[in-house]
Amino acid sequence: MRVLKFGGSSVAGPEAIAATLKIVAQSQTPVLVVVSALGGVTDLLLEATRQAASQQEQWRESLEAIEKRYLDTVRGLLPLERQAAVLSRVKMELNTLETLLEGAWLIGESTPKLGDKIGSYGELLSAFIIAQYYRSQGVSAEFQDSRDLIETDSTFGDAKVNQEKTYTKIAAALTGEIPVVVLPGFIASNAHGDTTTLGRGGSDYSAALFAGALQAAELEIWTDVSGMYTANPKLVSGARPIPTLSYEEAMELSHFGAKVLYPPTIRPALQAGIPILIRNTFKPGEPGTRIEADGNPHGRTVRGISYVPDIALLSLEGPGMIGIPGISHRFFEVLWQKNVNVVFITQASSEHSICVGIRESQASLASEAVNLAFEREIEKGGITPVQVETELSIVALVGDGMKQHQGLSGRMFSTLGRNNVNIRAIAQGASERNISAVIGSSDVKKALNTLHEAFFEEQVKQLNLFVMGVGNVGSRLLNQIREQQKVLKKDYRLLIRVVGISNSRKMVVREKGIPLDQWSTVLEEGAPTSPKGYYDLVRKANLRNSIFIVNTASAEISGWYAAYLRESVAVVTCNKIACSDSYS
Ligand code: ADP
Ligand code: ASP
Ligand code: MG
């Protein structure tokens, strides 16, 4: 039996769904197809619920958007003669959905239980429609409701699976007689039959449960990228798919933000020794990533870099903590009681402070609870009230082989330091499969790209030039760079990009680089310039290996060098004034 899962973007509309059929239809053995809601619909359902519960009329618009997505998909996929029956069933389900939302709107409230009931419609409708489409194309496909097969507890929104009962139900129901069974991912039910959901991104997990229960040879996760990449391909242009990974490495990467795989997915596969394949629905010819027990046979060190956004740091400090047993115990107990998920921990060996990283949305809840718990110590001055820092993210280097190698953290932190990324806290897991640092969210893109360059693209170093002055000297320089770009890259492994240009009237900054055969036209379309305006653009771009190149003889500009240097932007100039200023 093959088990395939298609995510939201793989079933976003008629064209994508048609691409899934090509992958399903190739199969000689029976296939289970687990599908997500049409891309973006779960967000819309949650938004509609929130709006209805706060009695905002806009919930109707959100519902209309959802209705349109599904009805358009049916019309775009099915031949005319088959549409009527399917449309009437879909409309019936949408009416029930409307009634549920209307209920929340009338009462002005929603419960997690109702939220799951509403949220389930995304997957229920897409699985039903996709099964009908496959049938219309001559495939013997049946829809089956996963709520009858996956049993969970009643933690609505993030329900915990009873694996034993689930496996028994799946094995009894899915015996391989039907060639293609289409199942909704993400949704399940508790012992009373109430609808539950497995957490955002949970369709991957549903598919892993089916694969585990049926001892499938492989679990195929089909998505919109060609595997698990060395870093998020949407943020790091040089990222590339990792051909093979161990389960532990994949777990660590997904836990630290590689959204392409929902972390709980790995457990059922690991338990049953089932390899997980991550493949691209739109480029089925590409090999993707294979995750399996010996997925890192050569013990390679750093395999990927990931990041977790929206983190807050909570620090408890004070002389009253030294040598007093039980402080950390109380600290973590309070967080546990308030259901605060601790993502990151560091404690200074002086015992003078404990610092944890938590989700930003839980920061005020957590800090209030901790301050209350340590009220007495705070009053006496032994401990200071908890400090909260927000707008932070975690970046992490991940790889099985890191434990055998010295100097990786040194290289990580010096790379970040050279690029002026301020590190707020550091942790290395005891497994040494991960080194993580907490940094400001505004530095994430720069940090990921710098680290990626240092650990995966060492061969080529990218320099980002901000040129000021394009008279005789400046324009010749731009021409020379244009002529030499290829040689510099090939022979010296330097990728030189001119990212900013300013003359005395105009300035322009393009993060992807300014084409050097058209720089003067691009500059003419730029904004009015000023030394401060240009400096602000350079700072805002916040690019790694930035260099300010000055080809003017202006004393005013040389007055700005110190400001650039303070931001770790190098300065290169032919301006003699810089060398004749006072020492201070
Ligand atoms: P699906 O809807 O198929 O479940 P997701 O949106 O959940 O897809 O996951 C795929 C997305 O994960 C990619 O489009 C990419 O933006 C993001 N992503 C983040 N980190 C990584 C990574 N290291 N490798 C691949 N994709 C990643
Ligand atoms: N549709 C759900 C979500 O968006 C589950 C999934 O796509 O995996 O979270
Ligand atoms: Mg997903």
XYZ file of C-alpha atoms and ligand atoms in Angstrom:
621
model
C 0.000 0.000 0.000
C 1.293 3.500 -0.878
C 0.520 6.386 1.472
C 0.655 9.856 -0.080
C -0.107 13.211 1.459
C -0.808 16.341 -0.563
C -0.527 19.654 1.306
C -2.534 22.853 0.930
C -0.666 24.302 -2.033
C -0.710 20.920 -3.796
C -4.507 21.023 -3.716
C -4.953 24.797 -3.917
C -7.135 24.686 -7.065
C -8.089 22.690 -10.171
C -4.643 22.743 -11.831
C -2.799 21.603 -8.725
C -5.355 18.865 -8.031
C -4.965 17.633 -11.606
C -1.200 17.369 -10.951
C -1.877 15.114 -7.937
C -3.833 12.695 -10.127
C -0.766 12.167 -12.339
C 1.190 11.060 -9.264
C -1.611 8.867 -7.881
C -2.527 7.261 -11.182
C 0.987 5.839 -11.748
C 0.488 3.384 -8.908
C 0.179 -0.375 -9.379
C -0.644 -0.994 -5.700
C -3.567 0.413 -3.646
C -3.085 4.038 -2.602
C -4.172 6.070 0.412
C -4.292 9.745 -0.436
C -4.363 12.096 2.550
C -5.218 15.682 1.648
C -5.116 19.089 3.313
C -7.696 21.821 2.957
C -7.344 23.945 -0.199
C -4.318 26.184 0.532
C -5.202 29.073 2.847
C -8.676 27.776 3.757
C -7.810 26.714 7.329
C -6.611 30.278 7.988
C -9.880 31.613 6.565
C -11.950 29.230 8.699
C -10.126 30.301 11.849
C -10.495 33.949 10.886
C -14.231 33.509 10.229
C -14.639 31.845 13.639
C -12.765 34.648 15.372
C -14.829 37.289 13.584
C -18.136 35.553 14.331
C -17.230 35.057 17.995
C -16.406 38.750 18.321
C -19.649 39.601 16.520
C -17.993 41.183 13.506
C -20.166 40.963 10.404
C -17.078 40.271 8.262
C -17.369 36.576 9.102
C -19.843 36.392 6.232
C -17.226 37.682 3.776
C -14.707 35.123 5.011
C -17.302 32.392 4.575
C -18.113 33.623 1.072
C -14.426 33.466 0.165
C -14.293 29.853 1.382
C -17.488 28.950 -0.506
C -16.130 30.477 -3.691
C -12.874 28.508 -3.440
C -14.680 25.169 -3.176
C -17.432 25.847 -5.701
C -14.920 27.177 -8.262
C -12.773 24.102 -7.690
C -15.690 21.751 -8.388
C -16.585 23.718 -11.525
C -12.986 23.790 -12.716
C -12.363 20.089 -12.115
C -15.433 18.070 -12.932
C -17.100 17.523 -16.277
C -20.411 19.352 -16.508
C -22.626 16.273 -16.293
C -21.084 15.320 -12.925
C -21.112 18.768 -11.363
C -24.727 18.998 -10.164
C -24.591 16.113 -7.684
C -21.240 17.160 -6.241
C -22.210 20.833 -6.023
C -25.387 20.016 -4.150
C -23.506 17.936 -1.550
C -20.823 20.629 -1.174
C -23.471 23.326 -0.774
C -25.211 21.254 1.857
C -21.984 20.985 3.879
C -21.342 24.710 3.432
C -24.819 25.417 4.803
C -24.011 23.464 7.945
C -20.763 25.402 8.230
C -22.717 28.641 7.951
C -25.089 27.507 10.716
C -22.135 26.770 13.016
C -20.590 30.180 12.370
C -23.933 31.871 12.803
C -24.224 30.157 16.196
C -20.876 31.595 17.285
C -21.944 35.006 15.996
C -25.308 34.975 17.811
C -23.795 33.910 21.120
C -20.719 36.093 20.618
C -18.422 33.263 21.627
C -16.609 30.231 20.319
C -15.179 27.270 22.212
C -12.128 25.224 21.172
C -14.569 22.374 20.501
C -16.632 24.474 18.110
C -13.412 25.804 16.549
C -12.358 22.260 15.636
C -15.776 21.431 14.255
C -15.621 24.507 12.025
C -11.941 23.956 11.146
C -12.669 20.412 9.954
C -14.662 21.587 6.950
C -11.527 22.576 5.023
C -10.203 19.009 4.835
C -13.630 17.319 4.702
C -14.643 19.223 1.596
C -11.322 18.936 -0.214
C -11.115 15.162 0.347
C -14.690 14.674 -0.854
C -14.183 16.792 -3.994
C -10.829 15.209 -4.861
C -12.310 11.700 -4.581
C -15.122 12.755 -6.925
C -12.618 14.228 -9.377
C -10.499 11.056 -9.428
C -13.649 9.033 -10.114
C -14.583 11.330 -12.969
C -11.181 10.506 -14.477
C -11.789 6.777 -14.366
C -9.955 5.981 -11.112
C -11.872 3.845 -8.607
C -11.561 6.202 -5.684
C -13.616 6.412 -2.485
C -13.801 9.100 0.163
C -13.362 7.915 3.743
C -13.756 10.049 6.881
C -10.585 10.049 9.030
C -12.652 10.922 12.093
C -13.829 7.305 12.126
C -10.213 6.085 12.147
C -8.045 8.439 14.217
C -8.977 8.648 17.901
C -7.606 11.385 20.155
C -8.102 12.905 23.581
C -10.195 16.073 23.935
C -7.422 18.679 23.661
C -9.290 20.539 20.935
C -6.973 22.353 18.527
C -3.972 20.152 19.319
C -5.376 16.763 20.218
C -3.156 13.888 21.363
C -3.595 10.629 19.434
C -4.430 7.323 21.065
C -2.119 5.384 18.791
C -3.162 1.909 19.838
C -6.883 2.420 19.210
C -6.138 4.364 16.057
C -3.936 1.629 14.594
C -6.556 -1.023 15.329
C -9.296 0.999 13.639
C -7.146 1.800 10.597
C -5.984 -1.771 10.113
C -9.575 -3.026 10.326
C -11.004 -0.438 7.940
C -8.348 -0.049 5.265
C -7.710 -3.483 3.917
C -6.491 -2.536 0.455
C -9.578 -3.644 -1.475
C -10.318 -0.169 -2.806
C -7.646 1.000 -5.268
C -7.622 4.664 -4.121
C -8.968 5.903 -0.782
C -9.001 9.682 -0.253
C -8.905 10.797 3.386
C -9.003 14.235 5.001
C -5.822 15.028 6.935
C -5.699 17.105 10.145
C -9.031 15.897 11.581
C -9.856 13.149 14.065
C -12.370 12.549 16.856
C -12.365 11.906 20.591
C -13.891 8.866 22.294
C -17.328 10.566 22.283
C -17.188 11.174 18.570
C -16.587 14.941 18.788
C -14.411 16.347 16.014
C -10.840 17.202 17.041
C -7.808 18.469 15.085
C -4.134 17.509 15.298
C -2.567 20.998 15.369
C -1.656 23.324 12.502
C 0.158 21.461 9.755
C -1.335 18.229 11.145
C -2.148 16.528 7.839
C 1.444 15.269 7.645
C 0.861 13.550 10.975
C -2.428 11.976 9.818
C -0.592 10.453 6.868
C 2.163 9.112 9.150
C -0.462 7.396 11.316
C -1.973 5.662 8.286
C 1.485 4.623 7.088
C 2.472 3.369 10.555
C -0.736 1.404 11.111
C -0.517 -0.275 7.715
C 3.272 -0.812 7.732
C 3.559 1.035 4.423
C 6.895 0.760 2.642
C 7.254 4.553 2.507
C 5.447 7.712 3.550
C 5.297 10.226 0.695
C 4.759 13.878 1.651
C 4.030 15.855 -1.520
C 4.364 19.633 -1.159
C 5.336 22.821 -3.019
C 9.138 22.529 -2.631
C 11.551 19.799 -3.725
C 12.365 18.409 -0.288
C 13.690 19.592 3.025
C 16.182 22.345 2.191
C 19.387 23.449 3.864
C 17.367 26.542 4.907
C 13.921 27.944 4.170
C 14.068 28.442 0.380
C 11.721 31.428 0.648
C 14.332 33.327 2.699
C 17.670 31.958 1.502
C 18.114 31.957 -2.251
C 21.153 29.647 -2.128
C 19.278 26.945 -0.159
C 19.150 23.501 -1.773
C 17.342 20.233 -1.063
C 19.103 17.809 1.315
C 19.085 14.384 -0.401
C 18.993 12.272 2.791
C 18.524 12.990 6.494
C 18.280 10.909 9.654
C 14.990 10.948 11.562
C 16.683 12.860 14.380
C 18.022 15.531 12.068
C 14.634 15.937 10.410
C 13.003 16.147 13.827
C 15.413 18.821 14.965
C 15.010 20.864 11.753
C 11.229 20.666 11.789
C 11.058 21.388 15.490
C 13.161 24.483 14.850
C 10.881 25.839 12.205
C 11.275 23.902 8.922
C 7.522 23.998 8.350
C 7.727 21.551 5.464
C 7.299 18.672 7.952
C 5.059 18.799 11.051
C 7.274 17.484 13.897
C 4.902 14.797 15.336
C 4.905 13.136 11.885
C 8.318 11.618 12.489
C 7.452 9.419 15.464
C 5.100 6.911 13.807
C 7.513 6.610 10.876
C 10.536 6.148 13.122
C 8.755 3.532 15.278
C 7.907 1.447 12.245
C 11.165 2.201 10.387
C 9.272 3.729 7.470
C 11.286 6.176 5.319
C 9.653 9.581 4.770
C 9.994 11.094 1.309
C 9.434 14.792 0.746
C 8.625 15.471 -2.896
C 7.447 18.344 -5.068
C 3.957 17.905 -6.576
C 4.801 20.359 -9.333
C 8.229 18.870 -10.137
C 7.637 15.152 -9.657
C 10.856 14.365 -11.522
C 13.016 15.815 -8.740
C 14.273 13.323 -6.158
C 13.377 15.366 -3.040
C 14.522 14.342 0.440
C 14.568 10.863 1.956
C 14.429 10.659 5.757
C 15.479 7.315 7.229
C 17.442 5.698 10.046
C 20.818 5.852 8.301
C 20.086 9.115 6.561
C 23.483 10.576 7.483
C 25.851 7.695 6.794
C 29.012 9.786 6.581
C 28.308 11.686 9.797
C 28.299 15.013 7.980
C 28.280 17.944 10.377
C 25.898 20.805 9.657
C 22.964 19.641 7.529
C 20.527 22.520 7.779
C 19.722 25.857 9.345
C 16.279 26.729 10.585
C 14.584 29.395 12.610
C 11.607 29.917 14.908
C 9.992 33.368 14.761
C 7.966 35.234 17.435
C 10.037 34.344 20.469
C 10.234 36.246 23.767
C 13.039 35.879 26.324
C 12.123 35.803 29.970
C 14.960 36.316 32.473
C 14.818 35.879 36.207
C 17.811 37.393 37.960
C 19.078 38.466 41.333
C 21.643 37.802 44.048
C 18.928 35.994 46.020
C 19.110 33.101 43.562
C 22.672 32.039 44.290
C 22.977 28.789 46.156
C 19.249 28.616 46.951
C 17.875 25.257 45.859
C 14.520 24.965 44.166
C 14.399 28.308 42.347
C 14.509 26.773 38.868
C 12.048 24.147 39.992
C 9.558 26.828 41.045
C 10.219 28.882 37.941
C 9.504 25.992 35.571
C 6.575 24.778 37.619
C 4.788 28.110 37.242
C 5.357 28.034 33.494
C 4.088 24.473 33.340
C 0.970 25.329 35.381
C 0.169 28.124 32.949
C 0.710 25.808 29.986
C 3.585 27.940 28.710
C 5.675 26.039 26.221
C 9.413 26.545 26.884
C 11.265 26.512 23.586
C 14.746 27.359 24.793
C 16.635 27.334 28.123
C 19.950 28.758 29.334
C 21.245 29.183 32.832
C 24.442 31.003 33.675
C 26.773 28.792 35.720
C 26.893 31.530 38.350
C 23.255 30.570 39.094
C 22.637 34.266 39.091
C 20.046 34.132 36.320
C 17.800 31.770 34.423
C 16.655 32.657 30.957
C 14.018 30.907 28.848
C 12.680 31.456 25.357
C 8.900 31.138 24.975
C 6.276 32.019 22.363
C 5.818 35.778 22.228
C 2.023 35.401 22.510
C 2.491 33.852 25.989
C 4.959 36.470 27.278
C 2.633 38.566 29.411
C 0.795 35.573 30.851
C 4.146 33.995 31.791
C 5.760 37.098 33.263
C 2.744 37.903 35.419
C 2.632 34.365 36.761
C 6.370 34.264 37.541
C 6.290 37.660 39.264
C 3.407 36.466 41.392
C 5.157 33.230 42.308
C 8.306 35.097 43.413
C 6.411 37.990 44.985
C 8.134 37.594 48.382
C 11.673 37.455 46.975
C 10.975 40.406 44.691
C 9.649 42.461 47.607
C 12.771 41.734 49.640
C 14.982 42.647 46.680
C 16.664 39.240 46.341
C 15.216 38.811 42.859
C 14.309 41.490 40.332
C 10.956 41.336 38.519
C 11.119 39.178 35.439
C 12.598 40.888 32.379
C 10.841 40.349 29.083
C 12.424 40.927 25.678
C 10.298 40.518 22.553
C 10.581 40.596 18.734
C 13.163 37.827 18.827
C 13.732 34.646 16.830
C 15.793 31.500 17.288
C 18.226 30.422 14.570
C 19.640 26.908 14.822
C 22.355 24.877 13.106
C 21.390 21.209 12.928
C 23.310 18.024 12.137
C 24.079 14.591 13.618
C 27.815 14.869 13.150
C 28.191 18.161 15.043
C 29.103 16.464 18.293
C 32.383 15.165 16.915
C 33.505 18.554 15.699
C 35.068 21.348 17.628
C 34.807 24.934 16.631
C 31.390 24.922 14.972
C 29.814 27.210 17.540
C 32.857 29.475 17.339
C 32.409 29.696 13.609
C 28.670 30.261 13.930
C 29.023 33.109 16.396
C 31.957 34.805 14.727
C 30.095 34.684 11.398
C 27.105 36.370 12.996
C 29.288 38.815 14.917
C 31.159 39.941 11.810
C 27.829 40.878 10.328
C 26.686 42.807 13.367
C 24.002 40.327 14.392
C 23.541 40.812 18.103
C 23.169 37.491 19.959
C 20.882 37.644 23.013
C 21.178 34.040 24.255
C 22.815 30.775 23.257
C 21.962 27.112 23.823
C 23.442 23.846 22.696
C 21.299 20.743 23.125
C 22.845 17.916 25.138
C 22.466 15.747 22.053
C 24.768 18.259 20.366
C 22.660 17.884 17.286
C 21.787 21.539 17.430
C 23.315 24.885 18.328
C 20.800 27.690 18.683
C 21.014 31.409 19.190
C 18.344 33.959 19.985
C 18.597 37.095 17.818
C 16.430 40.093 16.907
C 13.734 39.195 14.352
C 14.854 42.024 12.071
C 18.216 40.244 11.680
C 16.804 36.820 10.749
C 17.123 37.071 7.002
C 20.681 38.363 7.231
C 21.652 35.750 9.815
C 20.220 32.828 7.813
C 21.945 33.965 4.644
C 25.292 34.608 6.356
C 25.244 31.239 8.100
C 24.152 29.516 4.935
C 26.999 31.112 3.049
C 29.493 30.140 5.758
C 28.384 26.535 6.149
C 27.017 25.574 2.736
C 28.363 27.934 0.103
C 31.842 28.549 1.476
C 33.172 28.536 -2.043
C 31.522 31.805 -3.008
C 31.418 34.879 -0.813
C 28.889 37.538 -1.641
C 29.840 41.202 -1.227
C 27.109 43.825 -1.248
C 28.367 47.202 -2.435
C 26.735 50.542 -1.737
C 28.401 53.006 -4.076
C 28.371 56.759 -3.455
C 29.544 58.989 -6.301
C 29.423 57.953 -9.936
C 31.498 60.672 -11.613
C 34.690 59.827 -13.475
C 36.065 57.484 -10.853
C 32.746 55.978 -9.749
C 31.434 55.202 -13.209
C 34.758 53.624 -14.215
C 34.605 51.514 -11.092
C 31.106 50.286 -11.980
C 32.297 49.424 -15.491
C 35.287 47.544 -14.127
C 33.115 45.580 -11.736
C 30.779 44.713 -14.597
C 33.678 43.522 -16.751
C 35.335 41.578 -13.944
C 32.252 40.051 -12.275
C 32.602 36.687 -14.020
C 36.342 36.324 -13.426
C 36.027 37.375 -9.799
C 33.386 34.747 -9.233
C 35.183 31.982 -11.099
C 38.786 32.570 -10.006
C 38.388 34.367 -6.686
C 35.003 33.009 -5.530
C 33.700 36.494 -4.935
C 30.192 37.379 -5.986
C 30.227 41.149 -6.159
C 26.820 42.784 -6.325
C 26.218 46.503 -6.514
C 23.143 46.934 -4.353
C 23.065 50.716 -3.899
C 24.127 53.714 -5.980
C 23.916 57.405 -5.210
C 25.120 60.539 -6.990
C 24.622 64.077 -5.736
C 20.948 64.107 -6.777
C 19.492 60.620 -6.666
C 19.851 57.357 -4.789
C 18.629 53.809 -5.323
C 18.942 50.533 -3.387
C 17.867 47.179 -4.836
C 18.397 44.216 -2.541
C 18.716 41.762 -5.421
C 21.414 43.868 -7.115
C 21.383 46.636 -9.728
C 22.030 45.485 -13.313
C 25.333 47.142 -14.198
C 24.527 47.613 -17.878
C 21.597 49.843 -16.912
C 22.704 51.477 -13.693
C 22.327 55.043 -14.911
C 18.696 54.512 -15.970
C 17.928 52.768 -12.691
C 19.552 55.610 -10.761
C 17.568 58.255 -12.659
C 14.380 56.549 -11.430
C 15.653 56.674 -7.828
C 14.622 58.927 -4.948
C 16.189 62.312 -4.052
C 19.376 61.650 -2.115
C 21.008 62.889 1.099
C 23.867 61.437 3.176
C 21.429 60.544 5.950
C 18.820 59.145 3.535
C 21.409 56.878 1.909
C 22.783 55.742 5.253
C 19.244 54.880 6.390
C 18.697 52.758 3.267
C 21.952 50.861 3.845
C 20.976 50.169 7.432
C 17.465 49.122 6.490
C 18.735 46.703 3.821
C 20.771 45.073 6.622
C 22.723 42.843 4.199
C 25.680 40.671 5.045
C 29.164 41.727 3.919
C 28.048 45.280 3.159
C 30.652 47.757 1.870
C 30.219 51.501 1.502
C 32.272 52.662 -1.485
C 32.921 56.385 -1.656
C 34.088 58.007 -4.879
C 33.595 61.644 -3.932
C 35.847 64.230 -2.339
C 33.206 65.434 0.051
C 34.036 66.237 3.670
C 30.374 65.831 4.551
C 30.389 62.202 3.394
C 33.599 61.327 5.202
C 31.866 62.545 8.351
C 29.536 59.552 7.989
C 32.239 56.836 7.978
C 32.103 56.258 11.709
C 28.342 55.678 11.568
C 28.780 53.079 8.796
C 31.639 51.337 10.593
C 29.555 51.103 13.748
C 27.010 49.052 11.785
C 29.779 46.683 10.636
C 29.594 48.133 7.144
C 33.113 48.316 5.715
C 34.220 51.563 4.090
C 36.377 51.736 0.947
C 37.221 55.148 -0.373
C 39.457 57.140 -2.655
C 38.465 60.247 -0.721
C 41.651 61.881 0.650
C 39.696 63.842 3.221
C 39.158 60.707 5.227
C 42.897 60.480 5.799
C 43.334 64.083 6.841
C 40.745 64.235 9.596
C 41.657 64.542 13.273
C 42.646 61.325 15.065
C 39.626 61.420 17.368
P 2.056 21.925 2.728
O 0.912 22.860 2.518
O 2.382 21.112 1.527
O 1.918 21.115 3.978
P 3.814 23.763 4.073
O 3.524 25.160 3.697
O 3.293 23.259 5.361
O 3.340 22.841 2.859
O 5.395 23.497 4.025
C 6.135 23.815 2.855
C 6.824 25.147 3.072
O 7.755 25.045 4.153
C 7.690 25.605 1.929
O 6.930 26.248 0.939
C 8.686 26.541 2.606
O 8.255 27.864 2.517
C 8.631 26.157 4.085
N 9.935 25.782 4.621
C 10.491 26.310 5.739
N 11.694 25.781 5.977
C 11.930 24.885 4.999
C 13.020 24.011 4.694
N 14.106 23.939 5.463
N 12.914 23.239 3.596
C 11.816 23.282 2.814
N 10.761 24.097 3.044
C 10.805 24.887 4.128
N -5.060 22.503 6.847
C -4.352 22.375 8.100
C -3.498 23.613 8.347
O -3.457 24.505 7.518
C -3.538 21.129 8.182
C -2.462 20.966 7.122
O -2.542 21.590 6.069
O -1.544 20.153 7.340
O -2.897 23.723 9.377
Mg 2.327 21.500 6.018
